């Protein structure tokens, strides 16, 4: 590992561990920043590394959110009654029920989206280019509509996630608890992807991005890699969804769970801002994006989406390759690959 | 001589265009066979039909004793039948070494092989093969930054990295600096003799193909016009007519 990498890892780790105590007022904000990092990182598996512009990863986010909350409730109480009557007033989780439910819920919030990705992957990942993009766009929208029609999860009214159990610390403790859950999930996502990109998996994703037909002609069953990649994304996005449902406390089909217009678009913007197809790009992009966005919300109230729009235009025009792409071009010795000019100019000779 | 590839009365139509019409050929194990024909005569289409890029309309294709005409592209490649492309196809945004590593295909693709590290010795093998095609000094360049001719050489090296039994080469010398052509002929003979890879080569450069092939097939208007030794083809009136546009 390069030395400046080590410093970067250390700084991030220290910041992540100390942040809730250094900036207690921003705990929730920073938790959401880690969620955004997860969304950007996992979008980049398809959009950056593999060159498949997906608008559909929000599907796994919403599924994870609903599955997690439904498990947390359904394990101990009748889900139907909970959603029909604002059940959090009638039913109370004991602390052990709460944490058992949350653990089971988060596990399923990872697994169920993985199964969904595996089931629909074969059909959808067979599409290419714009067809793939449009089809995945439809996925998120359709899922939101569907969820809005299912009574047991509250239909269009939405449902509440179980409130924090009485007797286990105050709301500060609750925020710290969810802060560390998001931080750990983000670290796990990052570490897993970093590991996987150094394997054959990473090489082949790039091959698919650069020329899928050639990859197939070389004997690679590209579909396996595409589906597997989507399953990996679905797993972490699903868990992120489960966490967000609990942090917000209220789940609604189109604005929160299958929120294509916000999270669904943000994940793409963040990866592009940071530099898609790189490991650090989505991380940096999500952090910068979140800080800007929160700033806009505070300073340009009412104009925040205009400011965000301007930011997007600036990104696309001035940093088409994102922050990482820009860094690589500006400081190739540090961030990119330096190719010897002699190598570049060398003539090919055959004997 | 036993044949490793047998194409039997294969037809492929694109709407009204009869790109291949009842085409038959056979390639002996260990040989070098040429495939020539004027532009648009259906040579590349035949390659596409053989490796499964598109379904064929009629006929049979046998490779290494197996019917392959309904297999998908990766499955055919896994059997050891690889092709290179007339318009080069490489992985442009990664460097030449990585292009090579991607091309060394594990026979099995399961969770274990997908998530295992690329073995160290493959890098050495990749470097040796890049040396073999004269690209060693350019190994750290992005493949997309290579010239067309250099990409052709890289494609050849990538194919060799895969250790196929047979290679279908679509115009391996097109776009290549003429001073390198003798070197390529020489390399292809080494590939055939020493690596033991059977070759079927599409080529417009007559000097190349006459030097290389033991047997040549000539396509015209999607149909097999003639076949024979280089000597016979050179003197075949139908072939001469086809190339002069009279056929
Ligand atoms: N995918 C396709 N769709 C429609 N027509 C096609 C397709 N591929 C090839 N053709 C047509 O089939 C015919 C044979 O084309 P092919 O590319 O096989 O010729 P070729 O012998 O390789 O020519 P060249 O020497 O120029 O490479 C041409 O008329 C071509 O236009
Ligand atoms: Mg051709």
XYZ file of C-alpha atoms and ligand atoms in Angstrom:
630
model
C 0.000 0.000 0.000
C 1.312 3.438 -0.888
C 2.141 5.741 1.982
C -0.304 8.499 1.134
C -3.012 5.837 0.946
C -2.185 4.719 4.466
C -2.497 8.290 5.727
C -5.817 8.657 3.951
C -7.176 5.441 5.464
C -5.987 6.429 8.914
C -7.470 9.911 8.692
C -10.818 8.588 7.529
C -10.921 5.977 10.255
C -10.027 8.455 12.998
C -12.526 10.979 11.684
C -15.232 8.337 11.485
C -14.639 7.115 15.023
C -14.373 10.548 16.644
C -16.912 12.500 14.595
C -19.990 11.815 16.741
C -18.147 13.105 19.806
C -16.386 16.013 18.102
C -19.472 17.208 16.229
C -22.379 15.871 18.304
C -24.813 18.250 16.633
C -24.054 16.723 13.227
C -24.249 13.047 14.161
C -27.318 12.376 12.064
C -25.957 14.381 9.159
C -22.712 12.447 9.147
C -24.588 9.140 9.439
C -26.416 10.095 6.264
C -23.101 10.961 4.674
C -21.918 7.375 5.262
C -25.181 6.128 3.747
C -24.525 8.264 0.672
C -21.000 6.864 0.450
C -22.477 3.344 0.398
C -24.951 4.317 -2.317
C -22.250 5.932 -4.465
C -19.799 3.049 -4.000
C -22.358 0.417 -4.909
C -23.717 2.387 -7.865
C -20.187 2.595 -9.189
C -19.902 -1.200 -9.374
C -22.334 -1.054 -12.291
C -22.133 2.552 -13.467
C -18.403 3.089 -13.168
C -16.455 -0.161 -13.101
C -18.756 -2.073 -15.439
C -20.119 0.748 -17.598
C -23.783 -0.103 -17.040
C -25.662 3.068 -16.119
C -28.224 1.772 -13.693
C -31.112 3.822 -12.382
C -32.447 0.734 -10.658
C -30.263 0.292 -7.582
C -32.817 2.309 -5.624
C -34.998 -0.791 -5.959
C -32.756 -2.651 -3.517
C -32.709 0.327 -1.172
C -36.501 0.325 -0.906
C -36.770 -3.427 -0.618
C -34.171 -3.449 2.142
C -36.026 -0.732 3.982
C -39.416 -2.465 3.879
C -38.007 -5.914 4.586
C -36.053 -4.678 7.575
C -38.933 -2.853 9.214
C -41.422 -5.636 8.437
C -39.092 -8.191 10.016
C -38.502 -6.060 13.084
C -42.243 -5.781 13.609
C -43.504 -9.075 12.220
C -41.207 -11.170 14.394
C -43.074 -10.090 17.503
C -46.384 -8.491 16.542
C -49.030 -8.816 13.824
C -47.684 -6.604 11.037
C -51.131 -5.911 9.678
C -52.374 -4.387 12.906
C -49.190 -2.393 13.337
C -49.488 -0.692 9.966
C -53.275 -0.312 10.096
C -53.407 1.476 13.402
C -50.129 3.236 13.875
C -49.109 0.162 15.842
C -46.128 1.745 17.501
C -48.678 3.192 19.943
C -50.185 -0.181 20.801
C -47.190 -2.483 20.656
C -43.930 -1.899 22.445
C -40.660 -3.687 21.677
C -38.677 -4.672 24.756
C -34.976 -3.863 24.336
C -34.105 -7.477 23.570
C -36.957 -7.741 21.050
C -35.781 -4.519 19.484
C -32.178 -5.559 18.983
C -33.045 -9.098 17.960
C -35.541 -7.728 15.440
C -33.074 -5.167 14.123
C -30.348 -7.778 13.657
C -32.671 -10.175 11.834
C -34.140 -7.281 9.860
C -30.774 -6.009 8.664
C -29.626 -9.483 7.680
C -32.756 -9.989 5.594
C -32.463 -6.433 4.255
C -29.199 -7.612 2.736
C -30.260 -11.076 1.627
C -33.641 -10.413 0.037
C -32.336 -7.759 -2.402
C -29.511 -10.160 -3.312
C -32.093 -12.797 -4.241
C -34.108 -10.250 -6.203
C -30.992 -9.121 -8.069
C -30.186 -12.727 -8.913
C -33.706 -13.402 -10.156
C -34.158 -10.336 -12.360
C -30.490 -9.971 -13.286
C -30.473 -12.461 -16.116
C -33.222 -10.665 -18.001
C -32.267 -7.082 -17.259
C -28.486 -7.286 -17.504
C -28.909 -8.822 -20.944
C -29.925 -5.355 -22.135
C -27.294 -2.866 -23.098
C -26.797 0.884 -23.216
C -29.923 3.002 -23.209
C -32.200 -0.018 -23.077
C -30.647 -1.085 -19.825
C -30.824 2.436 -18.378
C -34.499 2.924 -19.271
C -35.467 -0.513 -18.044
C -33.807 0.006 -14.667
C -35.462 3.412 -14.405
C -38.780 1.617 -14.772
C -37.834 -0.845 -12.022
C -37.656 1.755 -9.274
C -40.821 3.493 -10.382
C -42.753 0.244 -10.669
C -41.556 -0.884 -7.244
C -42.764 2.366 -5.682
C -46.178 1.938 -7.319
C -46.372 -1.675 -6.217
C -45.407 -0.923 -2.639
C -48.040 1.804 -2.623
C -50.655 -0.866 -3.238
C -49.667 -3.382 -0.585
C -51.863 -2.967 2.494
C -49.789 -4.981 4.906
C -46.872 -2.563 4.607
C -49.137 0.457 4.855
C -49.711 1.029 1.116
C -49.469 4.695 0.108
C -49.755 5.809 3.735
C -46.485 4.191 4.604
C -45.532 2.621 7.901
C -43.449 3.399 10.947
C -40.307 1.581 11.979
C -40.201 0.428 15.614
C -39.286 3.275 17.923
C -36.195 3.063 20.117
C -37.020 0.890 23.135
C -37.480 2.512 26.527
C -34.752 2.041 29.079
C -31.749 1.913 26.708
C -30.171 5.318 26.821
C -31.562 8.555 25.454
C -31.998 9.847 21.914
C -28.327 10.841 21.884
C -27.385 7.251 22.475
C -29.790 6.162 19.756
C -28.106 8.484 17.248
C -24.686 7.242 18.287
C -25.846 3.660 17.872
C -27.099 4.252 14.347
C -24.091 6.393 13.576
C -21.749 3.511 14.228
C -23.973 1.045 12.373
C -23.837 3.220 9.238
C -20.122 3.825 9.653
C -19.396 0.117 9.986
C -21.613 -0.737 7.024
C -19.790 1.867 4.954
C -16.413 0.445 5.991
C -17.577 -3.067 5.144
C -18.798 -1.936 1.721
C -15.570 -0.118 0.986
C -13.361 -2.940 2.228
C -15.241 -5.596 0.325
C -15.191 -3.651 -2.939
C -11.534 -2.781 -2.521
C -10.821 -6.474 -2.065
C -13.029 -7.576 -4.956
C -11.632 -5.011 -7.399
C -8.170 -6.487 -6.879
C -9.482 -9.890 -7.881
C -10.349 -11.269 -11.286
C -13.815 -9.830 -10.611
C -12.525 -6.264 -10.918
C -10.554 -6.958 -14.070
C -13.545 -8.506 -15.791
C -15.916 -5.696 -14.783
C -13.536 -3.300 -16.519
C -13.370 -5.615 -19.505
C -17.157 -5.571 -19.750
C -17.093 -1.785 -19.597
C -14.462 -1.494 -22.322
C -15.743 -4.144 -24.717
C -18.225 -6.743 -23.621
C -18.261 -8.564 -26.959
C -14.522 -8.994 -26.799
C -14.754 -10.320 -23.245
C -17.235 -12.936 -24.439
C -15.088 -13.760 -27.425
C -12.266 -14.480 -24.966
C -14.460 -17.090 -23.291
C -15.686 -15.080 -20.337
C -19.247 -15.734 -19.202
C -19.864 -12.036 -18.676
C -23.409 -12.593 -17.433
C -22.087 -14.294 -14.301
C -19.963 -11.300 -13.415
C -22.745 -8.861 -14.175
C -25.252 -10.669 -11.986
C -22.735 -11.213 -9.219
C -21.815 -7.536 -9.276
C -25.442 -6.575 -9.014
C -25.924 -8.961 -6.109
C -23.002 -7.351 -4.310
C -24.503 -3.891 -4.814
C -27.952 -5.117 -3.792
C -26.593 -6.527 -0.543
C -25.014 -3.328 0.737
C -27.701 -1.026 -0.660
C -30.361 -3.190 0.978
C -28.704 -2.899 4.373
C -28.338 0.851 3.858
C -32.076 0.975 3.148
C -32.825 -0.961 6.323
C -30.737 1.498 8.330
C -32.295 4.578 6.763
C -35.797 3.273 7.492
C -34.873 3.039 11.151
C -33.076 6.367 11.273
C -35.956 8.232 9.661
C -38.482 6.164 11.572
C -41.112 6.438 8.872
C -41.254 4.568 5.574
C -43.195 5.757 2.571
C -43.089 4.150 -0.896
C -42.052 6.854 -3.367
C -40.407 9.622 -1.334
C -38.348 7.579 1.087
C -38.080 3.924 0.095
C -38.025 3.890 -3.716
C -36.831 7.483 -3.806
C -35.625 7.573 -7.386
C -35.748 11.358 -7.628
C -33.538 11.910 -4.605
C -31.315 9.018 -3.496
C -31.677 7.338 -6.875
C -30.264 10.364 -8.679
C -27.843 11.359 -5.921
C -25.987 8.057 -6.102
C -25.227 8.676 -9.766
C -24.239 12.315 -9.291
C -21.952 11.513 -6.388
C -20.087 8.820 -8.284
C -19.671 11.093 -11.305
C -18.618 14.028 -9.129
C -15.952 11.976 -7.394
C -14.863 10.102 -10.500
C -16.602 6.966 -11.631
C -14.734 3.758 -12.129
C -12.342 4.515 -9.277
C -12.410 3.191 -5.724
C -12.044 6.540 -3.982
C -14.054 8.632 -6.423
C -17.488 7.659 -5.086
C -16.302 8.102 -1.489
C -14.958 11.598 -2.105
C -17.882 12.470 -4.373
C -20.446 11.493 -1.762
C -18.717 13.447 0.976
C -18.305 16.598 -1.095
C -21.845 16.286 -2.414
C -23.321 15.856 1.031
C -21.466 18.805 2.487
C -22.520 21.038 -0.420
C -26.083 19.809 -0.293
C -26.453 20.386 3.437
C -24.906 23.811 2.976
C -27.360 24.639 0.217
C -30.253 23.544 2.366
C -29.125 25.913 5.093
C -28.074 28.914 3.060
C -30.269 28.803 -0.036
C -33.500 27.664 1.505
C -36.077 27.514 -1.263
C -33.337 27.628 -3.907
C -31.535 24.481 -2.862
C -32.487 22.481 -5.948
C -31.431 25.341 -8.196
C -28.074 25.455 -6.435
C -27.797 21.681 -6.754
C -28.608 21.951 -10.448
C -25.877 24.542 -10.929
C -23.455 22.280 -9.088
C -24.308 19.417 -11.426
C -23.759 21.545 -14.512
C -20.425 22.760 -13.149
C -19.359 19.187 -12.449
C -20.233 17.934 -15.894
C -18.561 20.859 -17.677
C -15.422 21.345 -15.604
C -14.824 17.912 -14.129
C -16.112 15.454 -16.712
C -13.925 12.745 -15.193
C -14.776 13.750 -11.635
C -12.494 14.862 -8.846
C -10.359 11.712 -9.028
C -10.075 12.004 -12.797
C -8.959 15.590 -12.396
C -6.431 14.661 -9.721
C -5.045 11.886 -11.893
C -4.541 14.253 -14.756
C -3.020 17.005 -12.630
C -0.844 14.830 -10.426
C -0.234 11.616 -12.318
C 2.792 10.664 -10.182
C 0.637 10.635 -7.112
C -2.813 9.539 -8.253
C -2.427 7.955 -11.644
C -0.099 5.944 -13.787
C 2.926 7.541 -15.331
C 3.917 6.117 -18.666
C 7.432 6.735 -19.800
C 7.429 8.986 -22.838
C 10.035 6.686 -24.397
C 7.639 3.760 -24.054
C 4.858 5.729 -25.628
C 6.986 6.685 -28.617
C 8.772 3.359 -29.004
C 8.583 1.682 -32.391
C 7.419 -1.880 -32.595
C 10.049 -4.183 -33.994
C 9.673 -7.828 -34.853
C 13.109 -9.358 -35.124
C -5.089 -35.759 -41.475
C -7.940 -35.521 -38.957
C -9.849 -32.262 -39.140
C -10.331 -30.079 -36.062
C -12.955 -27.830 -37.663
C -15.612 -28.899 -40.126
C -18.091 -26.436 -41.573
C -20.853 -28.218 -43.432
C -23.167 -26.384 -45.844
C -23.587 -23.343 -43.632
C -25.936 -20.578 -44.777
C -26.436 -17.189 -43.196
C -28.796 -14.544 -44.532
C -29.228 -10.944 -43.480
C -32.679 -10.171 -44.810
C -32.195 -10.518 -48.545
C -28.400 -10.604 -48.376
C -27.024 -14.117 -48.743
C -23.853 -13.524 -46.745
C -23.039 -17.257 -46.681
C -24.657 -19.799 -48.954
C -24.002 -23.525 -48.406
C -20.420 -22.892 -47.348
C -18.338 -25.948 -46.478
C -14.741 -26.206 -45.423
C -12.547 -28.303 -43.231
C -9.349 -27.499 -41.395
C -6.869 -30.226 -40.543
C -5.529 -30.406 -36.993
C -2.261 -28.518 -36.777
C -2.490 -26.897 -40.200
C -2.633 -23.318 -41.433
C -5.535 -22.679 -43.775
C -6.280 -19.462 -45.619
C -9.636 -17.876 -46.396
C -9.669 -15.272 -49.124
C -12.274 -13.492 -51.180
C -13.196 -10.000 -52.370
C -14.668 -7.421 -49.986
C -18.135 -8.382 -48.842
C -17.785 -11.991 -49.931
C -18.787 -13.254 -46.492
C -15.494 -14.130 -44.808
C -16.098 -12.303 -41.557
C -19.675 -13.540 -41.540
C -18.374 -17.106 -41.691
C -16.144 -16.449 -38.664
C -19.127 -15.013 -36.812
C -21.177 -18.077 -37.690
C -18.454 -20.455 -36.523
C -17.945 -18.887 -33.100
C -21.645 -18.356 -32.443
C -21.938 -14.576 -32.725
C -25.203 -15.089 -34.573
C -27.383 -18.138 -35.173
C -26.910 -19.721 -38.588
C -29.842 -20.377 -40.882
C -28.726 -23.817 -42.088
C -25.857 -26.227 -41.793
C -23.607 -27.762 -39.194
C -20.325 -26.773 -37.565
C -18.157 -29.294 -35.801
C -15.142 -28.402 -33.682
C -12.927 -30.995 -32.079
C -15.595 -33.632 -32.593
C -18.430 -31.534 -31.140
C -21.366 -29.846 -32.796
C -21.015 -26.177 -31.847
C -23.435 -24.342 -34.119
C -25.900 -23.657 -31.317
C -23.410 -22.802 -28.562
C -23.039 -19.215 -27.312
C -19.778 -17.329 -27.933
C -18.120 -17.856 -24.520
C -18.875 -21.588 -24.618
C -17.227 -21.974 -28.019
C -14.223 -19.993 -26.808
C -13.971 -22.196 -23.732
C -13.693 -25.250 -26.004
C -10.513 -23.707 -27.372
C -11.759 -21.988 -30.534
C -10.949 -18.280 -30.476
C -11.243 -15.516 -33.027
C -9.691 -12.080 -33.455
C -11.531 -9.139 -34.974
C -11.056 -7.319 -38.253
C -11.874 -3.992 -36.534
C -9.719 -4.484 -33.466
C -11.397 -5.073 -30.145
C -9.363 -4.493 -27.041
C -10.033 -3.209 -23.536
C -9.113 0.405 -24.133
C -9.152 1.921 -20.660
C -6.837 -0.616 -19.048
C -3.197 -1.239 -19.857
C -1.767 -3.949 -22.102
C -0.769 -6.231 -19.237
C -4.293 -6.074 -17.864
C -5.682 -6.830 -21.321
C -3.555 -9.943 -21.263
C -4.577 -10.973 -17.758
C -8.259 -10.618 -18.616
C -7.666 -12.823 -21.631
C -6.188 -15.696 -19.688
C -9.404 -17.431 -19.029
C -9.828 -19.856 -16.149
C -11.527 -22.972 -17.448
C -14.115 -22.679 -14.708
C -15.864 -19.515 -13.630
C -17.320 -19.977 -10.181
C -17.318 -17.920 -6.995
C -13.852 -19.147 -6.134
C -12.176 -18.353 -9.441
C -14.059 -15.081 -9.852
C -12.895 -13.828 -6.470
C -9.383 -15.200 -6.565
C -6.296 -13.156 -7.229
C -4.832 -13.306 -10.695
C -1.818 -15.621 -10.247
C 1.559 -13.911 -10.226
C 3.046 -16.162 -12.902
C 0.422 -14.997 -15.390
C 1.987 -11.544 -15.416
C 5.257 -13.101 -16.450
C 3.519 -15.103 -19.145
C 1.766 -11.935 -20.328
C 5.063 -10.069 -20.546
C 6.668 -12.868 -22.520
C 3.843 -12.947 -25.022
C 3.910 -9.162 -25.367
C 7.616 -9.510 -26.091
C 6.742 -12.131 -28.689
C 4.562 -9.647 -30.604
C 6.947 -6.733 -30.092
C 4.813 -4.796 -27.612
C 6.826 -5.351 -24.459
C 7.949 -1.761 -24.140
C 4.348 -0.598 -24.463
C 2.980 -2.945 -21.824
C 2.078 -0.158 -19.395
C 0.239 1.948 -21.968
C -3.523 1.981 -22.055
C -4.524 -0.359 -24.847
C -6.732 2.386 -26.257
C -3.638 4.547 -26.796
C -2.052 2.012 -29.145
C -2.241 2.498 -32.907
C -4.534 0.283 -34.954
C -1.675 -1.942 -36.030
C -0.380 -2.245 -32.466
C -3.865 -3.165 -31.309
C -3.889 -5.943 -33.914
C -0.671 -7.286 -32.415
C -2.116 -6.982 -28.919
C -5.193 -8.930 -29.995
C -2.955 -11.698 -31.266
C -1.079 -11.792 -27.973
C -4.352 -11.804 -26.042
C -5.561 -14.769 -28.053
C -2.324 -16.645 -27.347
C -2.657 -15.877 -23.643
C -5.856 -17.906 -23.698
C -4.009 -20.981 -25.037
C -6.612 -21.983 -27.633
C -6.487 -25.103 -29.764
C -7.430 -23.144 -32.837
C -7.376 -19.484 -33.824
C -9.494 -17.715 -36.418
C -7.554 -14.614 -37.462
C -9.448 -11.888 -39.314
C -6.861 -10.041 -41.429
C -3.952 -10.156 -38.979
C -1.734 -7.919 -41.112
C -4.299 -5.265 -42.053
C -3.163 -1.808 -40.960
C 0.226 -3.064 -39.898
C 3.412 -1.302 -40.910
C 4.657 -3.181 -44.025
C 8.118 -3.543 -42.520
C 6.602 -5.703 -39.789
C 4.739 -8.081 -42.070
C 7.576 -10.563 -42.471
C 7.899 -10.611 -38.709
C 4.224 -11.447 -38.368
C 4.379 -14.271 -40.888
C 7.277 -15.602 -38.912
C 5.369 -15.296 -35.600
C 2.300 -17.008 -36.994
C 4.398 -19.922 -38.163
C 5.890 -20.174 -34.667
C 2.394 -20.072 -33.168
C 1.426 -22.933 -35.428
C 4.563 -25.062 -35.196
C 5.721 -24.473 -31.637
C 2.554 -23.555 -29.755
C 0.652 -26.190 -31.746
C -2.280 -23.924 -32.577
C -4.276 -24.603 -35.730
C -4.880 -21.423 -37.752
C -7.623 -20.312 -40.112
C -6.596 -16.956 -41.518
C -8.579 -14.374 -43.484
C -6.134 -12.280 -45.452
C -6.221 -9.803 -48.309
C -2.465 -9.663 -48.625
C -1.774 -12.435 -51.159
C 1.926 -12.574 -50.416
C 1.175 -13.245 -46.756
C -1.380 -15.947 -47.322
C 0.590 -17.700 -50.052
C 3.572 -17.872 -47.702
C 1.578 -19.016 -44.753
C -1.158 -21.407 -45.762
C -0.972 -25.001 -46.837
C -4.488 -24.816 -48.182
C -6.639 -21.890 -49.261
C -10.381 -21.438 -49.636
C -11.824 -18.644 -51.730
C -15.265 -17.158 -51.140
C -17.176 -15.009 -53.614
C -20.662 -13.618 -53.196
C -21.163 -15.771 -50.115
C -20.413 -19.026 -51.913
C -17.316 -21.189 -51.867
C -15.707 -20.570 -55.215
C -12.582 -22.672 -55.047
C -10.157 -24.394 -52.755
C -6.709 -25.876 -53.099
C -3.020 -25.378 -52.495
C -1.639 -21.844 -52.827
C -0.245 -22.850 -56.212
C -3.627 -24.050 -57.458
C -5.464 -20.976 -56.145
C -2.952 -18.624 -57.699
C -3.656 -20.119 -61.090
C -7.403 -20.626 -60.733
C -9.180 -18.576 -63.391
C -12.376 -18.257 -61.293
C -10.399 -16.765 -58.399
C -8.628 -14.318 -60.665
C -11.950 -13.290 -62.191
C -13.551 -12.823 -58.781
C -10.750 -10.526 -57.676
C -10.843 -8.561 -60.915
C -14.572 -8.116 -60.478
C -15.617 -10.222 -63.452
C -17.032 -13.061 -61.340
N -24.745 -7.857 -39.175
C -25.026 -7.704 -40.475
N -26.232 -7.240 -40.871
C -26.520 -7.091 -42.169
N -25.684 -7.409 -43.169
C -24.471 -7.865 -42.850
C -24.074 -8.039 -41.489
N -22.808 -8.524 -41.465
C -22.437 -8.641 -42.744
N -23.420 -8.249 -43.591
C -23.362 -8.297 -45.046
O -22.924 -9.577 -45.415
C -22.024 -9.499 -46.522
C -20.723 -10.160 -46.178
O -20.036 -9.344 -45.240
P -18.663 -9.776 -44.543
O -18.337 -8.747 -43.545
O -18.782 -11.163 -44.084
O -17.649 -9.699 -45.746
P -16.062 -9.916 -45.740
O -15.782 -10.997 -46.707
O -15.554 -10.095 -44.377
O -15.569 -8.532 -46.346
P -14.232 -7.693 -46.044
O -13.147 -8.292 -46.833
O -14.557 -6.325 -46.514
O -14.009 -7.752 -44.589
C -21.911 -8.031 -46.886
O -22.813 -7.749 -47.918
C -22.329 -7.329 -45.613
O -22.902 -6.080 -45.906
Mg -14.342 -9.028 -43.108
